[in-house]
Coordinates of C-alpha atoms in Angstrom, one line a residue:
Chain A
X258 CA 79.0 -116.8 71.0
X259 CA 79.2 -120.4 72.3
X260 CA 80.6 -120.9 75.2
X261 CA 83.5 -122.9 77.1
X262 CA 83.8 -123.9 80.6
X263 CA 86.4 -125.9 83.0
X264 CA 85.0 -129.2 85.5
X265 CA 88.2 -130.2 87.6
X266 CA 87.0 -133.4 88.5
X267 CA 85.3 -136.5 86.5
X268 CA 82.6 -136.6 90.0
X269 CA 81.6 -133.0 89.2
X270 CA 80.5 -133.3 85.5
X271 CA 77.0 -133.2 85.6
X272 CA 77.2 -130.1 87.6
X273 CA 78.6 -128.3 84.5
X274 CA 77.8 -130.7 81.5
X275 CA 74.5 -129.6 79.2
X276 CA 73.8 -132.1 76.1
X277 CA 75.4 -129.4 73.9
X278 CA 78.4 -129.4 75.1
X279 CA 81.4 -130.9 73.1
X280 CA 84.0 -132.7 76.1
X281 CA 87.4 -132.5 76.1
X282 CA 88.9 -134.9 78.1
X283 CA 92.5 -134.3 79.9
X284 CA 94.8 -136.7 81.7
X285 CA 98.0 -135.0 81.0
X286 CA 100.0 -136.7 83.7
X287 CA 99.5 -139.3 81.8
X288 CA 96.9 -141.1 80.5
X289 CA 96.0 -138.2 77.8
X290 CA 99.5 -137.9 76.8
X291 CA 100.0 -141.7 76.3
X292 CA 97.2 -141.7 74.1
X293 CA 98.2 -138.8 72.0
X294 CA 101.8 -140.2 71.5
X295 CA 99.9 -143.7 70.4
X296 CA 98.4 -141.8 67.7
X297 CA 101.5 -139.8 66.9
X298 CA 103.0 -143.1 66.0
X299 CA 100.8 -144.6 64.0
X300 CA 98.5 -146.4 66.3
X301 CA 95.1 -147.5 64.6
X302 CA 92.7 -147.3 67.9
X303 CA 92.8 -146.8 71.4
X304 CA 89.9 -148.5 73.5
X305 CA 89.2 -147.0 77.4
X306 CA 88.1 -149.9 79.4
X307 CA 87.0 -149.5 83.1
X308 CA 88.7 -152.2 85.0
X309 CA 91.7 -154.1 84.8
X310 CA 90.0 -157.4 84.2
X311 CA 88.2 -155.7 80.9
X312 CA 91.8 -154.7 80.0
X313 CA 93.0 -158.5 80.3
X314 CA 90.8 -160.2 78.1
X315 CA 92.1 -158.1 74.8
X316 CA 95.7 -159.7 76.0
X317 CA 95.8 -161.6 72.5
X318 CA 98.2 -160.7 69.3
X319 CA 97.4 -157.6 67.5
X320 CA 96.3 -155.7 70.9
X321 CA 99.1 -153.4 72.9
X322 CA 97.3 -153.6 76.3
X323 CA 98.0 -151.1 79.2
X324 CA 96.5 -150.8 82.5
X325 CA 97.6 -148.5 85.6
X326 CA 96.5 -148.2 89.1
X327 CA 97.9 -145.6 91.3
X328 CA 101.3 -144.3 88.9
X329 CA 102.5 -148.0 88.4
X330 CA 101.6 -151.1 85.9
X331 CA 99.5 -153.5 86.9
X332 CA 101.0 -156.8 87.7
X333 CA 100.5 -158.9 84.3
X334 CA 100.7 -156.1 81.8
X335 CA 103.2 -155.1 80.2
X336 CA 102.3 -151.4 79.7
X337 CA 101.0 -149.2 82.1
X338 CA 100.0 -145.3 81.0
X339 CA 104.0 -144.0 80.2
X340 CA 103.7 -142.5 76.5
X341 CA 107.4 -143.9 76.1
X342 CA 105.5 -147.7 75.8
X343 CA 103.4 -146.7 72.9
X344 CA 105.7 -145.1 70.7
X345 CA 108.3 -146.6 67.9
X346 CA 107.9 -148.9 64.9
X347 CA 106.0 -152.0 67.2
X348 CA 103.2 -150.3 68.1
X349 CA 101.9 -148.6 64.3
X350 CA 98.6 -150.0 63.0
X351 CA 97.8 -151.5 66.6
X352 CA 94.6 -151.8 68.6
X353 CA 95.7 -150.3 71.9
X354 CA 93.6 -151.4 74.9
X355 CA 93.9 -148.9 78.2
X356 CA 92.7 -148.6 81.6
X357 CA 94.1 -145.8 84.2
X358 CA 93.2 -144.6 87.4
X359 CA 91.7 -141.5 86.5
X360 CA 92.2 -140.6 82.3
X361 CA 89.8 -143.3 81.2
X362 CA 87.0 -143.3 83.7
X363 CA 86.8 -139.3 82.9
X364 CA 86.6 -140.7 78.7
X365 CA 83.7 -143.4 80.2
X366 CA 82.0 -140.7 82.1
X367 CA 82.1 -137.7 78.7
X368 CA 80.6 -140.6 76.7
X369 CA 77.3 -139.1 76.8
X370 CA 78.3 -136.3 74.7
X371 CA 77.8 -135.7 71.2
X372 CA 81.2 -135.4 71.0
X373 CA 84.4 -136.3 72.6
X374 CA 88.3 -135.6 72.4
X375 CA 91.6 -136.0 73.8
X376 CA 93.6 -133.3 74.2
X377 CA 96.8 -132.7 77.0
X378 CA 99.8 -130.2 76.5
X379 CA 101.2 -132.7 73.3
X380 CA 98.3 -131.9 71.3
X381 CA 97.0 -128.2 72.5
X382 CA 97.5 -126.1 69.1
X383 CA 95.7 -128.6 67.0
X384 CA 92.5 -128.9 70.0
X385 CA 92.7 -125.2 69.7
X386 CA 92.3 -124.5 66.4
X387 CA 89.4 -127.5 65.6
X388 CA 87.6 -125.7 68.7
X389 CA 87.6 -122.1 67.1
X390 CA 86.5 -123.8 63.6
X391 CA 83.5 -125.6 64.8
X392 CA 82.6 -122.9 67.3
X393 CA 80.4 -125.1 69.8
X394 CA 79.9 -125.4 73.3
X395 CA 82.7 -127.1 75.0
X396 CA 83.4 -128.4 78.4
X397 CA 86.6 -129.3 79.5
X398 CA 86.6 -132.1 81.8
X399 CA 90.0 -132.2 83.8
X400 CA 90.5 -135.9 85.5
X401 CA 91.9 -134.8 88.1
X402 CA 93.3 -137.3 91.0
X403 CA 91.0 -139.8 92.2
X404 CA 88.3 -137.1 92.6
X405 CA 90.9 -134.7 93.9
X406 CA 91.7 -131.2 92.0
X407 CA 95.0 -131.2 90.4
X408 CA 97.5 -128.8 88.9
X409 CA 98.3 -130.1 85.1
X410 CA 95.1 -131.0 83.9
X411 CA 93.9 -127.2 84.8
X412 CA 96.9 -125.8 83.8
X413 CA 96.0 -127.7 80.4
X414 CA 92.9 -126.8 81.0
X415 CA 93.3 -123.0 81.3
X416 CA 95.5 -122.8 78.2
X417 CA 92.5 -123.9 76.0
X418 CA 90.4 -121.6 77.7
X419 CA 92.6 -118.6 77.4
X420 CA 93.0 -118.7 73.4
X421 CA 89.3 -119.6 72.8
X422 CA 88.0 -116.5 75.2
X423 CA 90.2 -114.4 73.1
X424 CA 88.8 -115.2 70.2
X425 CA 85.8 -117.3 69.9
X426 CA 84.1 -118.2 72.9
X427 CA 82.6 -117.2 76.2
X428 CA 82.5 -118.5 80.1
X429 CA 80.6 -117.8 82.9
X430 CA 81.6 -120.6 85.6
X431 CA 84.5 -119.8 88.3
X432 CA 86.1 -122.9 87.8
X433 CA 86.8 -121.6 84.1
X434 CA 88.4 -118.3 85.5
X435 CA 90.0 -119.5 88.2
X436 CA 91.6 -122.6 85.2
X437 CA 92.8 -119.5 83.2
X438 CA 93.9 -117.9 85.7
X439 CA 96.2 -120.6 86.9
X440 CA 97.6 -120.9 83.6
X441 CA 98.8 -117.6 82.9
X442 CA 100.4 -117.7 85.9
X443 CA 102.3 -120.9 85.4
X444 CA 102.9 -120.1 81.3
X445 CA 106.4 -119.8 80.8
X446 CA 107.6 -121.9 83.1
X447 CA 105.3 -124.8 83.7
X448 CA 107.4 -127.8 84.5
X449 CA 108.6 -125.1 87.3
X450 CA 105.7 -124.4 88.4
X451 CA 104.1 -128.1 88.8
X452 CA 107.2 -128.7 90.7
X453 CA 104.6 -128.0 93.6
X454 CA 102.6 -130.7 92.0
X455 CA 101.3 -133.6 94.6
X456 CA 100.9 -135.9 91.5
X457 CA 104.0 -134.9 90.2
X458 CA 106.0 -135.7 93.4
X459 CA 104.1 -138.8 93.7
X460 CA 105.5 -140.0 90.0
X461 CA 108.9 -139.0 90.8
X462 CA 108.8 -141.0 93.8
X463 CA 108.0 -143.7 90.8
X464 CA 111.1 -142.5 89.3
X465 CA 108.9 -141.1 86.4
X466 CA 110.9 -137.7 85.5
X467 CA 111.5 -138.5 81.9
X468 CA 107.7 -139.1 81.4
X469 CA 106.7 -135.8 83.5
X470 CA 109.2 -133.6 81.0
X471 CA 107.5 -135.4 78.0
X472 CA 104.2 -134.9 79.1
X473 CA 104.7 -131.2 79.9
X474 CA 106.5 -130.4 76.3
X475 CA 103.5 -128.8 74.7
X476 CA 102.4 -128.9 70.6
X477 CA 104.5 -132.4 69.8
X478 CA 102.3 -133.6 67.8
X479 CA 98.6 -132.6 65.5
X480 CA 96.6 -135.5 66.0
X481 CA 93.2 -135.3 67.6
X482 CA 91.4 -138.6 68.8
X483 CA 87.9 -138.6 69.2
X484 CA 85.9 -140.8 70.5
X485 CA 83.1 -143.3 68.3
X486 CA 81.2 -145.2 70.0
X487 CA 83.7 -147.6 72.7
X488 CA 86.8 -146.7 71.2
X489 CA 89.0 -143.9 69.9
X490 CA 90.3 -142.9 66.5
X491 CA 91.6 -140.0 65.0
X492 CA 89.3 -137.1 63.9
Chain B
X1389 CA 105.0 -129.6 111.2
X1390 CA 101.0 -129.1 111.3
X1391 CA 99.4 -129.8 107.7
X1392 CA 97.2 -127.2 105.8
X1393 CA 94.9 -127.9 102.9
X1394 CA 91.6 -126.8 100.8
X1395 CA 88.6 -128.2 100.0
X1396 CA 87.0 -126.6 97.1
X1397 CA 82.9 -128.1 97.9
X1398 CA 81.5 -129.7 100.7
X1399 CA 80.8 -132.7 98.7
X1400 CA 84.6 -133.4 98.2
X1401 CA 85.1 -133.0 102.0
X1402 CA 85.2 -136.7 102.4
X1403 CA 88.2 -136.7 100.0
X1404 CA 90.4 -134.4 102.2
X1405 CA 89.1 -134.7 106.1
X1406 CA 90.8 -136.8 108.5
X1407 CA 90.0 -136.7 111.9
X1408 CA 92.6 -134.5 113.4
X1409 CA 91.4 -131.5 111.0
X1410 CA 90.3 -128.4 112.8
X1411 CA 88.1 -127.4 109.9
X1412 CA 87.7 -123.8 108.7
X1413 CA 84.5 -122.7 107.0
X1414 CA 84.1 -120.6 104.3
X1415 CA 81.0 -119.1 102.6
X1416 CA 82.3 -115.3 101.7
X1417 CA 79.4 -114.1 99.6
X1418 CA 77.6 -114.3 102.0
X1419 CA 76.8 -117.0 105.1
X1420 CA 80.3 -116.8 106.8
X1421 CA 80.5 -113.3 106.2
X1422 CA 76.5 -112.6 107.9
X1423 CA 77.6 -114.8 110.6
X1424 CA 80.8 -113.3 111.5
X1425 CA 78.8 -109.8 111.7
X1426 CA 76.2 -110.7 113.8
X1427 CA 79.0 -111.8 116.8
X1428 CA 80.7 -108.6 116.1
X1429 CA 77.1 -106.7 116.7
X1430 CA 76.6 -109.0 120.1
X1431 CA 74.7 -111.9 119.0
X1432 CA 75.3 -114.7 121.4
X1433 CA 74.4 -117.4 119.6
X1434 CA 73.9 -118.9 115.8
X1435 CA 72.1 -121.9 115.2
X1436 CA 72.5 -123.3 111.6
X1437 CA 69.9 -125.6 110.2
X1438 CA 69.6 -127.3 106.9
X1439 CA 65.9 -127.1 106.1
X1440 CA 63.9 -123.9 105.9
X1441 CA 61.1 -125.8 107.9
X1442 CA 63.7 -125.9 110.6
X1443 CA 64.3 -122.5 110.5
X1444 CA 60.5 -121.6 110.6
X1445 CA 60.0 -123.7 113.8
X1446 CA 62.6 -120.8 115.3
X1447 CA 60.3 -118.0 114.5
X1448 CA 59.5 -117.0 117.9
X1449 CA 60.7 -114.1 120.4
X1450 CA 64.1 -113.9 121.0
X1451 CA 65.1 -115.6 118.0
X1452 CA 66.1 -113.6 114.5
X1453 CA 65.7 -116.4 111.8
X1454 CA 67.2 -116.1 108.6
X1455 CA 66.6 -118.1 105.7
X1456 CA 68.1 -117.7 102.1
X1457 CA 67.9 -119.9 98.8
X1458 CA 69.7 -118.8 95.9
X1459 CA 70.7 -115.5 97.2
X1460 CA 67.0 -113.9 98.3
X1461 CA 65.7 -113.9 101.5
X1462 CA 63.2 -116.9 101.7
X1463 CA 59.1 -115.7 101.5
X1464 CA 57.9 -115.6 104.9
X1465 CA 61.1 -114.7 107.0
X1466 CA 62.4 -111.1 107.5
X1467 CA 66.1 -111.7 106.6
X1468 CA 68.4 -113.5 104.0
X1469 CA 72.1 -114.0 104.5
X1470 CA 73.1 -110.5 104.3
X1471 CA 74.9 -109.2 106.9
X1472 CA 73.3 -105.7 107.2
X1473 CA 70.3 -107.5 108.7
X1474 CA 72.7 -108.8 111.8
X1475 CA 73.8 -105.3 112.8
X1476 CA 72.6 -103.3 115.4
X1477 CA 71.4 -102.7 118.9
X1478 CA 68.2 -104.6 117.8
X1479 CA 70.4 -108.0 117.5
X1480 CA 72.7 -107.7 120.7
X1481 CA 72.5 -110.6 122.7
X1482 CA 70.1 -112.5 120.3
X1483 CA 70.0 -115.8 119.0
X1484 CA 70.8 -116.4 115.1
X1485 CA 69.0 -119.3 113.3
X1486 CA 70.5 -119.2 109.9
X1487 CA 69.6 -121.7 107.0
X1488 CA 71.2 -121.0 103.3
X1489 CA 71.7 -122.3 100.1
X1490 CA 75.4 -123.5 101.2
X1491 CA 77.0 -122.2 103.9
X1492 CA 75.2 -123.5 106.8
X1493 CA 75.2 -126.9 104.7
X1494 CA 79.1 -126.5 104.9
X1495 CA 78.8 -126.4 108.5
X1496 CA 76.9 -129.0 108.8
X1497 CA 79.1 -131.4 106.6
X1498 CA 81.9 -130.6 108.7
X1499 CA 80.5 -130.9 112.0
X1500 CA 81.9 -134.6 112.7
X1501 CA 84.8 -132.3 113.2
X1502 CA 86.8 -132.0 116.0
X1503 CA 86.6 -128.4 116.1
X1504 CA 85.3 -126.6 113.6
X1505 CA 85.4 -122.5 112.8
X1506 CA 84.0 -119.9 110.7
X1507 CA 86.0 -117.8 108.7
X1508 CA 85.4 -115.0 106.4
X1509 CA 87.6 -112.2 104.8
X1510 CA 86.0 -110.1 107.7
X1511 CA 88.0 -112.3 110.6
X1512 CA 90.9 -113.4 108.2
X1513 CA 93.8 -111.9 110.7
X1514 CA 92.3 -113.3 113.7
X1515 CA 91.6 -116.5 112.4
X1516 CA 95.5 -116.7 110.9
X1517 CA 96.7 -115.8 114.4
X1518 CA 94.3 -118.0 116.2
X1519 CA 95.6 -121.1 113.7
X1520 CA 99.2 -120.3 114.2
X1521 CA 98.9 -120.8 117.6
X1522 CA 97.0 -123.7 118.0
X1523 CA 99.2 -125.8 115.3
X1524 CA 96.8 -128.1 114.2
X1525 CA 96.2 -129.4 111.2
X1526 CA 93.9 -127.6 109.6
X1527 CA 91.3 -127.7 107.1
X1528 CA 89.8 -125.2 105.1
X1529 CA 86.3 -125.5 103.7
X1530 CA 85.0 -123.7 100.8
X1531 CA 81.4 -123.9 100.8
X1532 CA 81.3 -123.2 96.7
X1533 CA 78.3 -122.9 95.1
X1534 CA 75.5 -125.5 94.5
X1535 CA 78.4 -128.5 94.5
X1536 CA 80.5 -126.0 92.3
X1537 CA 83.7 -124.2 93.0
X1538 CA 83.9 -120.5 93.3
X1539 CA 86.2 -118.0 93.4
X1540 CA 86.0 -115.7 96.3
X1541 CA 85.8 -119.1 98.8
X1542 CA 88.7 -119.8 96.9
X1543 CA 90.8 -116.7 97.7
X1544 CA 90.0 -116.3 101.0
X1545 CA 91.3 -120.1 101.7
X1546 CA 94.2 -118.7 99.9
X1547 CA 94.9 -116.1 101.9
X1548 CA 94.7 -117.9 105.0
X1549 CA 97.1 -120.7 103.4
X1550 CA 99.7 -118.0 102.7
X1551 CA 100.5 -117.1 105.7
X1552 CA 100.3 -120.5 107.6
X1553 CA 102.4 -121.8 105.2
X1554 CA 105.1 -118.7 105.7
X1555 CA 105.0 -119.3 109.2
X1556 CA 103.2 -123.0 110.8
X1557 CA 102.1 -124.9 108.1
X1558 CA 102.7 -127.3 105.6
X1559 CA 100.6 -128.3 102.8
X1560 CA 100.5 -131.5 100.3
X1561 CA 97.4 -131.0 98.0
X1562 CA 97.4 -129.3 94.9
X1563 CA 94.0 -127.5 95.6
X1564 CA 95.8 -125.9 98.2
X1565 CA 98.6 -124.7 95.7
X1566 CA 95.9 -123.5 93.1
X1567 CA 94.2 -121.6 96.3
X1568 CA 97.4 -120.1 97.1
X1569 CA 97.8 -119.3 93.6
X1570 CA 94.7 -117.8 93.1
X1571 CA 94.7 -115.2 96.4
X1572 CA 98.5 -114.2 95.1
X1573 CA 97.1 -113.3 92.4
X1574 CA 94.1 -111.3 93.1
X1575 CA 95.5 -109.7 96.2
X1576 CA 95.6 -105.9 96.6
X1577 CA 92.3 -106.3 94.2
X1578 CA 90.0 -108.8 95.6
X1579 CA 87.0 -106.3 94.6
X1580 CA 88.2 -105.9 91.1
X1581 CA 89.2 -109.7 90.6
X1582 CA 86.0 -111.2 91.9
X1583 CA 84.0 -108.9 89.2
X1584 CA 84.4 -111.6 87.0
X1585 CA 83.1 -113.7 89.6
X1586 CA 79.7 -115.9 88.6
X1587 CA 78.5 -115.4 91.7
X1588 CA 79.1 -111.9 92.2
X1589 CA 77.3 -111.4 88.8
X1590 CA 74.2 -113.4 90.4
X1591 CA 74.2 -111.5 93.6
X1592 CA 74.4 -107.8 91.2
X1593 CA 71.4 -109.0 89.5
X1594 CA 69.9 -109.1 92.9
X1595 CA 71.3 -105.4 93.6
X1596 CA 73.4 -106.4 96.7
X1597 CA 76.3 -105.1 95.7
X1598 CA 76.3 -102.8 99.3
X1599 CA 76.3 -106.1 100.6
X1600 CA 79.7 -107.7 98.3
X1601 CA 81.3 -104.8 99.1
X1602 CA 81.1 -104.9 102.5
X1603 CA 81.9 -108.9 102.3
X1604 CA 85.2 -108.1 100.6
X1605 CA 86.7 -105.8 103.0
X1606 CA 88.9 -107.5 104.9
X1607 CA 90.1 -107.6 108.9
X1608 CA 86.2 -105.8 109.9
X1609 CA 86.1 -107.7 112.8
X1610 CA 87.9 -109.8 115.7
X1611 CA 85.9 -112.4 116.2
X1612 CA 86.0 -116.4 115.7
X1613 CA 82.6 -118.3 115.5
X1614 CA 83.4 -121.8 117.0
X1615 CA 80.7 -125.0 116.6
X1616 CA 79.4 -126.5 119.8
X1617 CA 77.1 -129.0 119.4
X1618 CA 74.4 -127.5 117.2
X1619 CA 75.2 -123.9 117.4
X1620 CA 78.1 -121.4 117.2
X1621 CA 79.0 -119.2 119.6
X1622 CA 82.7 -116.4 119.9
X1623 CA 85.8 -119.3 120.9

C-alpha cells in the first residue's frame, strides 16, 4: 500500500520528503484557495514567483499579477492572494503571476518532486479521488505561517489523510495522525472551530471575513493544478 | 495575563522564544521522563551533554553516565534513557550525565533561557501548580523526534496548556490550540492513543514497552528538575 504523510511546515520538508513522493501543496488561508478559484474561472496559468520584484516584471498586458506579504497587497499591485480578485469574466484565459508569504515558497520548495498539486478545502473531493486512482506515495506539505504550525492547512491536511487511510493508503509519521486527528475533531464545524485560528484573527484584523468563509466552503470546484516545470496548469 | 505556547521541535524554538519565556521541556518517551525519576530516587544532580564523547569523559566514580542514540543504550555505557536504570538505593545522591538522541539537545537549545524546567507526564500536576503560581510566560518545548513532531510530547504540552489556560494563562499560537486539541482528545487514554504513535512503535521493536508504560502514567512523582548553569538539580 503506498503511503501518505502530513509536513506542517515548508522548513521541515526534507525531514519527511523521499523522491517518491507525490506533494500536495496547501495554502488554504489563501494562497491555495486563490489559485484554485483562478482555475475555476477559466484562468490559463498560474506562475509562483519567489519575490515581489520577480512578481513586478510580468506587470505587462495579458498577465493578472498578485503579490502579498503578511495578509495585505503589496504596494503597486493590484491583487494580493484574496480568491475574490481572480474570479469573473476578466481574468479567463489569463496568465496569472503570484507571490505570497507562505503558499508559493511551499510550491518553490515541492518542486523537486515528480509531481506536484494544489489542493485546499475548494478542491478536496477532486484531490481525493485523483490520489486513490494513481495510488502513489504522497506527502502533504502544509505552508503553514512563516515557519509556524497552523490550524487550516492541517485541518485541510487531515481531511485528505482520513479518506485515503480508509481506503487506499498507509501512514506511519505523527504528524500524519496527529493532522487527522485534528480534523475529525474540527469536521462539522470548521469555520467554528478555526475561530481559535491566530491566522484567522490576524485576517480579520484585515477585515478579510468574506475571504475566510470562502476559503473554508469545501468541494467548490473540480479542478486540480499541477505543476510543469515554473508554472501551473490544470491536470 | 501571562502567555502560554508550544513548540513542536527544538529547531522551531527560535520561531516561538522571547526572552521572558520560562521554558518547559519535554521529551516523554523517554529523556524527561528518565530524568524526572532519577530526582525522585535521590539523585542530586543531572548533567546533560550533547556529545557521547562528553558523556564518556564522566565515566568515573560517583558519576552514572547515560548515553542513548535512537532509542538503545550507546556501546560502552551501562544505561540508555530508561528510567528503570535511575531507580534505586544504588543512585541516591549521585550525579546523572545524560546525553540522548533529543531530549538533552532540547535542553540545551533552550538553555539561553531564563529559567528553564523539565517536565514529563510523571511531574505534570506539580509542574501546573508550580506554573500557576509563578505567572510567567511560559514556553513549552517538545523535544520531537529527530527535527520531527511527535505525538506523546505533544499531549503532554497539551495537558499542561489546559489547565493554565482554565486558570493563568493565555495563549496566541495555533500549535498551542492543535496541542490542546490533541491531549482533549486522547485523555482518559493516553496509553491506547499513543499506540498509534511512530515512536512508540520504534521503542516496541526495542521491547521497552515496561519502560512506555511506566512513561505514561501520570502524577508518579513531585518533583521539578530546574537548569542551573550546566546541570539540573530539584527547584
Amino acid at each position: 500500500m503506498p503511503n501518505i504523510e502530513v509536513c506542517f511546515t515548508p522548513e521541515q520538508f526534507g525531514l519527511y520528503y523521499t523522491k517518491q513522493h507525490t506533494v500536495v501543496v496547501i495554502d488554504v488561508l489563501r494562497a491555495t484557495s486563490a489559485i484554485c478559484t483562478a482555475f475555476q474561472h477559466g484562468v490559463k496559468k498560474v506562475i509562483p514567483v519567489s519575490t515581489v520584484e520577480e512578481a513586478k516584471s510580468y506587470q505587462r498586458p495579458g498577465f493578472l499579477v498578485g503579490a502579498e506579504r503578511n495578509g495585505q497587497i503589496v504596494e503597486g499591485f493590484d491583487c494580493g492572494n484574496s480568491p475574490y480578485s481572480y474570479m469573473g469574466e476578466n481574468v479567463k484565459d489569463k496568465t496569472v503571476v503570484l507571490t505570497t508569504t507562505n503558499g508559493t515558497k511551499a510550491i518553490k520548495i515541492a518542486s523537486v518532486a515528480p509531481e506536484v498539486i494544489i489542493s485546499s478545502l475548494l478542491n478536496l473531493e477532486v484531490v481525493i479521488t485523483y490520489l486513490m486512482e494513481q495510488k502513489k506515495d504522497v506527502l502533504i506539505l502544509c505552508s503553514g505561517w512563516m515557519g509556524k504550525y497552523n490550524l487550516e492547512d492541517t485541518i485541510c491536511a487531515g481531511a485528505l489523510v482520513d479518506e485515503l487511510l480508509k481506503v487506499s493508503h498507509t501512514s506511519s509519521e505523527d504528524s500524519t495522525i496527529g493532522a487527522r486527528n485534528l480534523y475529525l475533531t474540527a469536521r462539522d464545524n470548521s469555520f467554528g472551530f478555526l475561530k481559535a485560528s491566530s491566522h484567522r484573527r490576524r485576517l480579520r484584523k484585515l477585515n478579510l471575513n468574506k475571504d475566510i468563509k470562502y476559503c473554508l466552503e469545501p468541494n467548490q470546484t473540480p479542478v486540480i493544478p499541477v505543476l510543469k516545470g515554473d508554472y501551473l496548469e490544470l491536470i
